[in-house]
Short mmCIF file of C-alpha atoms in Angstrom, two decimals:
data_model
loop_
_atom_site.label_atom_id
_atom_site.label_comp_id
_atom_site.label_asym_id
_atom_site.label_seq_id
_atom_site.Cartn_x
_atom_site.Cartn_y
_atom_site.Cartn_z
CA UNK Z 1 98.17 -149.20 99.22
CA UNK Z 2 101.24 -150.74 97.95
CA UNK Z 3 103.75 -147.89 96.23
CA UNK Z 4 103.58 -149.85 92.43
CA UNK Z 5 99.69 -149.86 92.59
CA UNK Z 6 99.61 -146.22 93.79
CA UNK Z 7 101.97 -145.29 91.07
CA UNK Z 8 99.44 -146.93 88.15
CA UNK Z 9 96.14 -145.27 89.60
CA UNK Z 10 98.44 -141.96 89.34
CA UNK Z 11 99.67 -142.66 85.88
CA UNK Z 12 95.76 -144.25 84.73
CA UNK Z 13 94.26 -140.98 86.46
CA UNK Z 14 97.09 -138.53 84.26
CA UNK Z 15 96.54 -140.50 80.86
CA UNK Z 16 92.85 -140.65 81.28
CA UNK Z 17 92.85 -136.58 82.02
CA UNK Z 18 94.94 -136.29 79.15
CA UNK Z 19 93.46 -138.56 76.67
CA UNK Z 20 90.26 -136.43 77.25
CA UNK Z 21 91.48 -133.30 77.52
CA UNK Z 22 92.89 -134.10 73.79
CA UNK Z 23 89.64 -135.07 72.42
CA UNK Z 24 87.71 -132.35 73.74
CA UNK Z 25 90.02 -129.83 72.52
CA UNK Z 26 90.18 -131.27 68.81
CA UNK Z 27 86.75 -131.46 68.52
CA UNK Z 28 86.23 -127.89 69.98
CA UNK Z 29 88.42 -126.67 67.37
CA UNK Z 30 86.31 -128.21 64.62
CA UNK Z 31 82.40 -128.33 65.80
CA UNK Z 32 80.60 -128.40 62.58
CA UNK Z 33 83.16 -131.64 61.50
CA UNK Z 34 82.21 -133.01 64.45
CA UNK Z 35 78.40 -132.31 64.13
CA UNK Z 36 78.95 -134.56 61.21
CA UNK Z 37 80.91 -136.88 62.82
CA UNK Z 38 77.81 -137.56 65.23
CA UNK Z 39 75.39 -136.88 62.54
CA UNK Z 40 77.00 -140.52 60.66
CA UNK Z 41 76.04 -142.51 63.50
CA UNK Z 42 72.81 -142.09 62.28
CA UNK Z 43 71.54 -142.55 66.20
CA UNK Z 44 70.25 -138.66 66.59
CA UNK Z 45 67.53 -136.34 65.74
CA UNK Z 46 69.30 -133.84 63.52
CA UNK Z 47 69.19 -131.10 65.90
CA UNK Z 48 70.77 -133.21 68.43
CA UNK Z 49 73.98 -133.71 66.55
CA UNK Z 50 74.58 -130.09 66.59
CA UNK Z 51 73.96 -129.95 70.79
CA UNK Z 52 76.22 -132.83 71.35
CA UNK Z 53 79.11 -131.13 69.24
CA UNK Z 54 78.70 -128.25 70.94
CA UNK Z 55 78.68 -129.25 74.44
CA UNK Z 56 80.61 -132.61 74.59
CA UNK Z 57 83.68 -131.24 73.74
CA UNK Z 58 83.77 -128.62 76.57
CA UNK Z 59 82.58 -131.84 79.16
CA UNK Z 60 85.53 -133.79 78.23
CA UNK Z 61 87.83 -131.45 78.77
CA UNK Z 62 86.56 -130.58 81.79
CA UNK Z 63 86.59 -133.56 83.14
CA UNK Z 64 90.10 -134.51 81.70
CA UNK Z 65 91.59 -131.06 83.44
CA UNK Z 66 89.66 -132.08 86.75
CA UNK Z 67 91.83 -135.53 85.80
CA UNK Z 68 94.87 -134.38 85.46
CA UNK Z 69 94.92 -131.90 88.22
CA UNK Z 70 93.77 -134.47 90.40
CA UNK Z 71 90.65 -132.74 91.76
CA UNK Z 72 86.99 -133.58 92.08
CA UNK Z 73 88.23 -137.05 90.37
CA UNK Z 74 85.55 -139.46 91.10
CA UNK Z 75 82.76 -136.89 89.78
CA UNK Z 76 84.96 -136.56 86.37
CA UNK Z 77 85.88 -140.47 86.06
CA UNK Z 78 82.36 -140.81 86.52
CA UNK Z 79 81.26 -138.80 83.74
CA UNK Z 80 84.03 -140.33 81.04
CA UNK Z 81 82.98 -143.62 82.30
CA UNK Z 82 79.49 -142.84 81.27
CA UNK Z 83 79.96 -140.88 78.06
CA UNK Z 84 82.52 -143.80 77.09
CA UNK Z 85 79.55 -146.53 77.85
CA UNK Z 86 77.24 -144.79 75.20
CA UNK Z 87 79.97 -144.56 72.80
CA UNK Z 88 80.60 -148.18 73.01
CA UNK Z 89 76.57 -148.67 72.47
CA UNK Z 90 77.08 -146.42 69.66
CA UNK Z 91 80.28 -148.33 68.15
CA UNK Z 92 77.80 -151.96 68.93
CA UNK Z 93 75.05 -149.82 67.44
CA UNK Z 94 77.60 -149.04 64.20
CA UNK Z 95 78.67 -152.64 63.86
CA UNK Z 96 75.89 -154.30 63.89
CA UNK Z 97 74.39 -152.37 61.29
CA UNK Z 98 77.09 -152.75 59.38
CA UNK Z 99 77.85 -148.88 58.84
CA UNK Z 100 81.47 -147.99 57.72
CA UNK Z 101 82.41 -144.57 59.32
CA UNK Z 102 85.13 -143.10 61.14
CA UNK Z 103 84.38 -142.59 64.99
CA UNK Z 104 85.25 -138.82 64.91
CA UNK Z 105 87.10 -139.44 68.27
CA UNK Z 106 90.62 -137.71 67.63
CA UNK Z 107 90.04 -136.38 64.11
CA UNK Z 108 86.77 -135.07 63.22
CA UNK Z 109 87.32 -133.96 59.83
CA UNK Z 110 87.65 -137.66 59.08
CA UNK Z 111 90.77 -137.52 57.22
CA UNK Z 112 92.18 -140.43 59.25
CA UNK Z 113 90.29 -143.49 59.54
CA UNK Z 114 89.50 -145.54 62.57
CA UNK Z 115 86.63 -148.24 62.15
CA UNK Z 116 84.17 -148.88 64.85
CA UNK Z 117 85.87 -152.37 65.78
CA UNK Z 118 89.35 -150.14 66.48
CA UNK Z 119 87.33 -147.88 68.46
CA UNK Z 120 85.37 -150.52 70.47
CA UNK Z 121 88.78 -151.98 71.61
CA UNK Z 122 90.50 -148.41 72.28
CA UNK Z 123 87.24 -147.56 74.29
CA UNK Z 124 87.37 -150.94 76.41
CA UNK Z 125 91.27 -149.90 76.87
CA UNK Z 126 89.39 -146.32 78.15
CA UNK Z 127 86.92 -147.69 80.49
CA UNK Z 128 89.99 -150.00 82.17
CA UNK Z 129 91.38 -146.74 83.08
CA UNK Z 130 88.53 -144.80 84.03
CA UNK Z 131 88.13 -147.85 86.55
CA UNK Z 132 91.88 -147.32 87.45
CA UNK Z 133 91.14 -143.51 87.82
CA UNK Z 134 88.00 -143.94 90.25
CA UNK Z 135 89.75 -146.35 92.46
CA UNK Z 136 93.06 -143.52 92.70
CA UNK Z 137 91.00 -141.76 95.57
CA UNK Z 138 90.79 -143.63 98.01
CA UNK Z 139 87.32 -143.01 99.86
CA UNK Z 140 87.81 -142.81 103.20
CA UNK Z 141 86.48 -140.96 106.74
CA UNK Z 142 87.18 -137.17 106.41
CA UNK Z 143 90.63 -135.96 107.22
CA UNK Z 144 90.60 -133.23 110.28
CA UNK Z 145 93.97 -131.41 110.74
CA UNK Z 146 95.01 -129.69 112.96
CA UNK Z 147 95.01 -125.43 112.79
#
């Protein structure tokens, strides 16, 4: 693998970690604004907006620490990849009804805005670099070295 290419899988992997790891920890801080947040989608059982605010948080920023510290990456890029599919369902889902709420992505008390079109095309952006992020490991035969 050429140097360049080697150095954008690094930088995809670290701003993928990090974009997550942000997130999780602002919606962690504020879990019944986020329960809300979910709750507008209008996609849930009640009950179920309260279980996803209170464990996605804590999955993204696992998986964004796993990210940046450049361990168990495929597993973690896996799981963004897949959480960021059924938020762009969701954001389809949104649109199509014509619903006009804020994701609840980076601010889930909803005092900034972001409509569901802005968050479709950041969340495309995403998936590019959870893409980037799985292809940074290289898969490969085990490495045996010597004692």
């Amino acid at each position: 693998m050429n140097r360049l290419v080697s150095i954008v899988l690094h930088v995809a992997r670290i701003a993928l970690g990090v974009t997550f790891f942000y997130a999780g920890w602002i919606k962690a801080q504020e879990p019944v604004d986020f329960a809300r947040a979910v709750a507008n989608y209008q996609v849930l059982p009640y009950s179920w907006n309260f279980l996803v605010a209170a464990t996605l948080p804590y999955v993204e920023l696992l998986a964004g620490t796993l990210l940046v510290l450049n361990r168990r990456v495929r597993p973690a890029a896996l799981v963004l990849g897949i959480l960021n599919f059924v938020f762009i369902l969701a954001l389809i889902s949104v649109m199509a009804r014509g619903l006009d709420i804020d994701c609840g992505c980076f601010d889930p008390s909803g005092q900034g805005h972001t409509t569901a079109l802005e968050a479709l095309l950041r969340d495309f952006g995403l998936m590019v670099l959870v893409i980037l992020a799985w292809f940074s490991r290289k898969r490969g035969p085990a490495r045996h070295y010597p004692e």
